[in-house]
Amino acid sequence: MIVYLHGYDSTSPGNHEKIMQLQFIDDDVRFISYSTQHPKHDMQHLLNEVQKAIETSDDPSPLICGVGLGAYWSERVGFLCGIKQALFNPNLHPELTMGGKIDRPEEYEDIATKCIDGFRNDNASRCMVFLSRTDGILDSRESAAELSPYYSIMWDEKQPHKFPKISHHLQLLKAFKNA
């Protein structure tokens, strides 16, 4: 089973495209939507929905993945639910980058204080990161600097921020999921 979390733009046709691509790895791909507007509510909602998905699946190695804001949530929710994560151009600091787009960006700071200190140390073997050199929205170098001490970073030379084509990374994702 693969759980897919959209980024800030939940209605982008690219979400459907990524789900279709992920079905080449596993035919059980579950799209979980969330508001993007209310971080504390989103976190509780995502924890509940991902846990339900895990409980209703017989997959011994489920994977959660997301793009942008969805990658932010995938890392945290995947860690808390004990499943592997794949992050595409993660929005690591939505409290800074989402101002003016969401009602309460400061809630992300509060969520960060409630995370286990050093959770990335504990999560190191359970997360893989894909970054675009041509992101256009976020600074991939900053993301790499923050995440590379903990996770494997795979660079993509062509994809923009929303990472519409993940197909050339599917075999790597499949091997990571099933390892």
PDB file of C-alpha atoms in Angstrom:
ATOM      1  CA  MET A   1       0.000   0.000   0.000  1.00  0.00           C
ATOM      2  CA  ILE A   2       1.133   3.530  -0.791  1.00  0.00           C
ATOM      3  CA  VAL A   3      -0.507   6.533   0.854  1.00  0.00           C
ATOM      4  CA  TYR A   4      -0.248   9.689  -1.247  1.00  0.00           C
ATOM      5  CA  LEU A   5      -0.572  13.187   0.254  1.00  0.00           C
ATOM      6  CA  HIS A   6      -1.077  16.138  -2.075  1.00  0.00           C
ATOM      7  CA  GLY A   7       0.745  19.440  -1.696  1.00  0.00           C
ATOM      8  CA  TYR A   8      -0.874  22.811  -1.100  1.00  0.00           C
ATOM      9  CA  ASP A   9      -2.826  22.549  -4.377  1.00  0.00           C
ATOM     10  CA  SER A  10      -5.133  19.630  -3.671  1.00  0.00           C
ATOM     11  CA  THR A  11      -7.007  19.948  -6.975  1.00  0.00           C
ATOM     12  CA  SER A  12      -3.982  19.863  -9.277  1.00  0.00           C
ATOM     13  CA  PRO A  13      -4.366  17.284 -12.076  1.00  0.00           C
ATOM     14  CA  GLY A  14      -0.759  16.329 -11.272  1.00  0.00           C
ATOM     15  CA  ASN A  15      -2.009  14.514  -8.170  1.00  0.00           C
ATOM     16  CA  HIS A  16      -3.928  12.043 -10.320  1.00  0.00           C
ATOM     17  CA  GLU A  17      -0.890  11.625 -12.572  1.00  0.00           C
ATOM     18  CA  LYS A  18       1.364  10.781  -9.627  1.00  0.00           C
ATOM     19  CA  ILE A  19      -1.165   8.295  -8.267  1.00  0.00           C
ATOM     20  CA  MET A  20      -1.275   6.598 -11.669  1.00  0.00           C
ATOM     21  CA  GLN A  21       2.537   6.435 -11.722  1.00  0.00           C
ATOM     22  CA  LEU A  22       2.685   5.040  -8.175  1.00  0.00           C
ATOM     23  CA  GLN A  23       0.311   2.248  -9.199  1.00  0.00           C
ATOM     24  CA  PHE A  24       3.184   0.767 -11.194  1.00  0.00           C
ATOM     25  CA  ILE A  25       4.811  -0.001  -7.824  1.00  0.00           C
ATOM     26  CA  ASP A  26       1.687  -1.055  -5.923  1.00  0.00           C
ATOM     27  CA  ASP A  27      -1.889  -1.211  -7.171  1.00  0.00           C
ATOM     28  CA  ASP A  28      -3.149  -0.125  -3.730  1.00  0.00           C
ATOM     29  CA  VAL A  29      -2.494   3.649  -3.754  1.00  0.00           C
ATOM     30  CA  ARG A  30      -4.636   5.657  -1.358  1.00  0.00           C
ATOM     31  CA  PHE A  31      -5.099   9.389  -1.781  1.00  0.00           C
ATOM     32  CA  ILE A  32      -5.756  11.179   1.488  1.00  0.00           C
ATOM     33  CA  SER A  33      -6.892  14.767   1.250  1.00  0.00           C
ATOM     34  CA  TYR A  34      -6.636  17.396   3.956  1.00  0.00           C
ATOM     35  CA  SER A  35      -7.593  21.063   4.199  1.00  0.00           C
ATOM     36  CA  THR A  36      -4.106  22.691   4.014  1.00  0.00           C
ATOM     37  CA  GLN A  37      -5.634  25.627   5.897  1.00  0.00           C
ATOM     38  CA  HIS A  38      -5.610  24.465   9.520  1.00  0.00           C
ATOM     39  CA  PRO A  39      -2.370  22.660  10.452  1.00  0.00           C
ATOM     40  CA  LYS A  40      -3.391  21.286  13.867  1.00  0.00           C
ATOM     41  CA  HIS A  41      -6.634  19.908  12.436  1.00  0.00           C
ATOM     42  CA  ASP A  42      -4.756  18.570   9.392  1.00  0.00           C
ATOM     43  CA  MET A  43      -2.263  16.722  11.561  1.00  0.00           C
ATOM     44  CA  GLN A  44      -4.931  14.973  13.611  1.00  0.00           C
ATOM     45  CA  HIS A  45      -6.957  14.175  10.496  1.00  0.00           C
ATOM     46  CA  LEU A  46      -3.929  12.758   8.678  1.00  0.00           C
ATOM     47  CA  LEU A  47      -2.813  10.681  11.649  1.00  0.00           C
ATOM     48  CA  ASN A  48      -6.286   9.156  11.925  1.00  0.00           C
ATOM     49  CA  GLU A  49      -6.665   8.501   8.188  1.00  0.00           C
ATOM     50  CA  VAL A  50      -3.189   7.034   7.710  1.00  0.00           C
ATOM     51  CA  GLN A  51      -3.603   4.785  10.737  1.00  0.00           C
ATOM     52  CA  LYS A  52      -6.935   3.556   9.323  1.00  0.00           C
ATOM     53  CA  ALA A  53      -5.266   2.863   5.973  1.00  0.00           C
ATOM     54  CA  ILE A  54      -2.506   0.874   7.663  1.00  0.00           C
ATOM     55  CA  GLU A  55      -5.015  -1.138   9.700  1.00  0.00           C
ATOM     56  CA  THR A  56      -7.089  -2.017   6.620  1.00  0.00           C
ATOM     57  CA  SER A  57      -4.088  -3.115   4.568  1.00  0.00           C
ATOM     58  CA  ASP A  58      -2.232  -6.400   4.727  1.00  0.00           C
ATOM     59  CA  ASP A  59       0.902  -4.849   3.198  1.00  0.00           C
ATOM     60  CA  PRO A  60       3.900  -5.600   5.449  1.00  0.00           C
ATOM     61  CA  SER A  61       5.775  -2.542   4.135  1.00  0.00           C
ATOM     62  CA  PRO A  62       3.443   0.392   3.476  1.00  0.00           C
ATOM     63  CA  LEU A  63       4.862   3.671   2.194  1.00  0.00           C
ATOM     64  CA  ILE A  64       3.631   7.246   2.541  1.00  0.00           C
ATOM     65  CA  CYS A  65       4.708   9.880   0.048  1.00  0.00           C
ATOM     66  CA  GLY A  66       3.920  13.462  -0.702  1.00  0.00           C
ATOM     67  CA  VAL A  67       4.986  16.525  -2.625  1.00  0.00           C
ATOM     68  CA  GLY A  68       5.694  19.955  -1.112  1.00  0.00           C
ATOM     69  CA  LEU A  69       3.387  20.418   1.866  1.00  0.00           C
ATOM     70  CA  GLY A  70       2.314  16.784   1.487  1.00  0.00           C
ATOM     71  CA  ALA A  71       5.958  15.781   1.952  1.00  0.00           C
ATOM     72  CA  TYR A  72       6.096  17.832   5.162  1.00  0.00           C
ATOM     73  CA  TRP A  73       3.177  15.791   6.478  1.00  0.00           C
ATOM     74  CA  SER A  74       4.475  12.504   5.051  1.00  0.00           C
ATOM     75  CA  GLU A  75       7.682  12.773   7.053  1.00  0.00           C
ATOM     76  CA  ARG A  76       5.932  13.472  10.353  1.00  0.00           C
ATOM     77  CA  VAL A  77       2.870  11.260   9.992  1.00  0.00           C
ATOM     78  CA  GLY A  78       4.941   8.425   8.511  1.00  0.00           C
ATOM     79  CA  PHE A  79       7.330   8.616  11.453  1.00  0.00           C
ATOM     80  CA  LEU A  80       4.503   8.663  14.002  1.00  0.00           C
ATOM     81  CA  CYS A  81       2.713   5.763  12.280  1.00  0.00           C
ATOM     82  CA  GLY A  82       5.919   3.757  11.873  1.00  0.00           C
ATOM     83  CA  ILE A  83       5.965   3.520   8.078  1.00  0.00           C
ATOM     84  CA  LYS A  84       8.525   4.473   5.434  1.00  0.00           C
ATOM     85  CA  GLN A  85       8.336   7.846   3.752  1.00  0.00           C
ATOM     86  CA  ALA A  86       9.246   9.281   0.340  1.00  0.00           C
ATOM     87  CA  LEU A  87       9.430  13.067   0.172  1.00  0.00           C
ATOM     88  CA  PHE A  88       9.357  15.039  -3.076  1.00  0.00           C
ATOM     89  CA  ASN A  89      10.524  18.661  -2.732  1.00  0.00           C
ATOM     90  CA  PRO A  90       9.393  18.862   0.889  1.00  0.00           C
ATOM     91  CA  ASN A  91       8.202  22.172   2.286  1.00  0.00           C
ATOM     92  CA  LEU A  92      10.228  21.887   5.489  1.00  0.00           C
ATOM     93  CA  HIS A  93       9.141  25.180   7.040  1.00  0.00           C
ATOM     94  CA  PRO A  94       5.553  25.991   6.069  1.00  0.00           C
ATOM     95  CA  GLU A  95       5.395  28.459   8.970  1.00  0.00           C
ATOM     96  CA  LEU A  96       7.747  30.608   6.849  1.00  0.00           C
ATOM     97  CA  THR A  97       6.682  29.724   3.319  1.00  0.00           C
ATOM     98  CA  MET A  98       2.881  29.535   3.699  1.00  0.00           C
ATOM     99  CA  GLY A  99       2.242  32.976   5.170  1.00  0.00           C
ATOM    100  CA  GLY A 100      -0.756  34.569   3.461  1.00  0.00           C
ATOM    101  CA  LYS A 101      -1.921  31.199   2.123  1.00  0.00           C
ATOM    102  CA  ILE A 102      -3.183  29.570   5.316  1.00  0.00           C
ATOM    103  CA  ASP A 103      -5.072  30.877   8.335  1.00  0.00           C
ATOM    104  CA  ARG A 104      -2.605  30.019  11.089  1.00  0.00           C
ATOM    105  CA  PRO A 105       0.954  29.360   9.866  1.00  0.00           C
ATOM    106  CA  GLU A 106       2.195  29.696  13.447  1.00  0.00           C
ATOM    107  CA  GLU A 107       0.539  26.340  14.188  1.00  0.00           C
ATOM    108  CA  TYR A 108       3.380  24.684  12.280  1.00  0.00           C
ATOM    109  CA  GLU A 109       5.830  26.097  14.827  1.00  0.00           C
ATOM    110  CA  ASP A 110       3.683  24.646  17.608  1.00  0.00           C
ATOM    111  CA  ILE A 111       3.585  21.267  15.845  1.00  0.00           C
ATOM    112  CA  ALA A 112       7.394  21.331  15.569  1.00  0.00           C
ATOM    113  CA  THR A 113       7.736  21.816  19.332  1.00  0.00           C
ATOM    114  CA  LYS A 114       5.580  18.751  19.931  1.00  0.00           C
ATOM    115  CA  CYS A 115       7.727  16.486  17.758  1.00  0.00           C
ATOM    116  CA  ILE A 116      10.197  14.178  19.415  1.00  0.00           C
ATOM    117  CA  ASP A 117      13.571  15.901  19.679  1.00  0.00           C
ATOM    118  CA  GLY A 118      15.894  14.447  17.093  1.00  0.00           C
ATOM    119  CA  PHE A 119      13.158  12.410  15.418  1.00  0.00           C
ATOM    120  CA  ARG A 120      15.136  12.451  12.167  1.00  0.00           C
ATOM    121  CA  ASN A 121      17.914  10.485  13.870  1.00  0.00           C
ATOM    122  CA  ASP A 122      15.383   7.772  14.729  1.00  0.00           C
ATOM    123  CA  ASN A 123      13.824   7.993  11.252  1.00  0.00           C
ATOM    124  CA  ALA A 124      17.053   7.897   9.221  1.00  0.00           C
ATOM    125  CA  SER A 125      16.587   4.504   7.556  1.00  0.00           C
ATOM    126  CA  ARG A 126      12.866   5.020   6.927  1.00  0.00           C
ATOM    127  CA  CYS A 127      12.876   8.096   4.692  1.00  0.00           C
ATOM    128  CA  MET A 128      14.065   8.931   1.189  1.00  0.00           C
ATOM    129  CA  VAL A 129      14.089  12.434  -0.305  1.00  0.00           C
ATOM    130  CA  PHE A 130      13.796  13.543  -3.939  1.00  0.00           C
ATOM    131  CA  LEU A 131      14.800  17.118  -4.697  1.00  0.00           C
ATOM    132  CA  SER A 132      14.564  19.104  -7.919  1.00  0.00           C
ATOM    133  CA  ARG A 133      17.505  21.229  -8.884  1.00  0.00           C
ATOM    134  CA  THR A 134      14.961  23.437 -10.681  1.00  0.00           C
ATOM    135  CA  ASP A 135      12.295  23.569  -7.934  1.00  0.00           C
ATOM    136  CA  GLY A 136      11.324  27.197  -8.575  1.00  0.00           C
ATOM    137  CA  ILE A 137       9.350  27.480  -5.291  1.00  0.00           C
ATOM    138  CA  LEU A 138      11.690  26.255  -2.556  1.00  0.00           C
ATOM    139  CA  ASP A 139      15.477  26.337  -2.209  1.00  0.00           C
ATOM    140  CA  SER A 140      16.493  22.715  -2.734  1.00  0.00           C
ATOM    141  CA  ARG A 141      20.012  23.382  -1.473  1.00  0.00           C
ATOM    142  CA  GLU A 142      18.625  24.464   1.897  1.00  0.00           C
ATOM    143  CA  SER A 143      16.426  21.372   2.027  1.00  0.00           C
ATOM    144  CA  ALA A 144      19.396  19.152   1.173  1.00  0.00           C
ATOM    145  CA  ALA A 145      21.541  20.802   3.836  1.00  0.00           C
ATOM    146  CA  GLU A 146      18.857  20.205   6.464  1.00  0.00           C
ATOM    147  CA  LEU A 147      17.964  16.641   5.477  1.00  0.00           C
ATOM    148  CA  SER A 148      21.176  15.083   4.125  1.00  0.00           C
ATOM    149  CA  PRO A 149      22.634  14.323   7.570  1.00  0.00           C
ATOM    150  CA  TYR A 150      19.695  11.949   8.080  1.00  0.00           C
ATOM    151  CA  TYR A 151      18.254  10.797   4.742  1.00  0.00           C
ATOM    152  CA  SER A 152      19.378   9.729   1.292  1.00  0.00           C
ATOM    153  CA  ILE A 153      18.906  12.572  -1.180  1.00  0.00           C
ATOM    154  CA  MET A 154      18.134  11.810  -4.819  1.00  0.00           C
ATOM    155  CA  TRP A 155      18.527  14.757  -7.181  1.00  0.00           C
ATOM    156  CA  ASP A 156      16.356  15.327 -10.231  1.00  0.00           C
ATOM    157  CA  GLU A 157      17.683  17.624 -12.934  1.00  0.00           C
ATOM    158  CA  LYS A 158      14.403  18.328 -14.756  1.00  0.00           C
ATOM    159  CA  GLN A 159      11.320  18.275 -12.548  1.00  0.00           C
ATOM    160  CA  PRO A 160       9.762  21.496 -11.205  1.00  0.00           C
ATOM    161  CA  HIS A 161       8.365  21.912  -7.679  1.00  0.00           C
ATOM    162  CA  LYS A 162       5.205  19.816  -8.148  1.00  0.00           C
ATOM    163  CA  PHE A 163       7.337  16.945  -9.503  1.00  0.00           C
ATOM    164  CA  PRO A 164       4.834  15.853 -12.191  1.00  0.00           C
ATOM    165  CA  LYS A 165       6.913  12.923 -13.447  1.00  0.00           C
ATOM    166  CA  ILE A 166       8.164  10.528 -10.820  1.00  0.00           C
ATOM    167  CA  SER A 167       8.298   7.621 -13.265  1.00  0.00           C
ATOM    168  CA  HIS A 168      12.095   7.501 -13.586  1.00  0.00           C
ATOM    169  CA  HIS A 169      12.342   7.136  -9.785  1.00  0.00           C
ATOM    170  CA  LEU A 170       9.811   4.301  -9.485  1.00  0.00           C
ATOM    171  CA  GLN A 171      12.275   1.404  -9.399  1.00  0.00           C
ATOM    172  CA  LEU A 172      14.239   3.103  -6.623  1.00  0.00           C
ATOM    173  CA  LEU A 173      11.001   3.774  -4.719  1.00  0.00           C
ATOM    174  CA  LYS A 174       9.908   0.167  -5.152  1.00  0.00           C
ATOM    175  CA  ALA A 175      13.229  -1.172  -3.856  1.00  0.00           C
ATOM    176  CA  PHE A 176      13.084   1.233  -0.880  1.00  0.00           C
ATOM    177  CA  LYS A 177       9.477   0.305  -0.083  1.00  0.00           C
ATOM    178  CA  ASN A 178      10.149  -3.421  -0.163  1.00  0.00           C
ATOM    179  CA  ALA A 179      13.566  -3.401   1.558  1.00  0.00           C
TER     180      ALA A 179
END
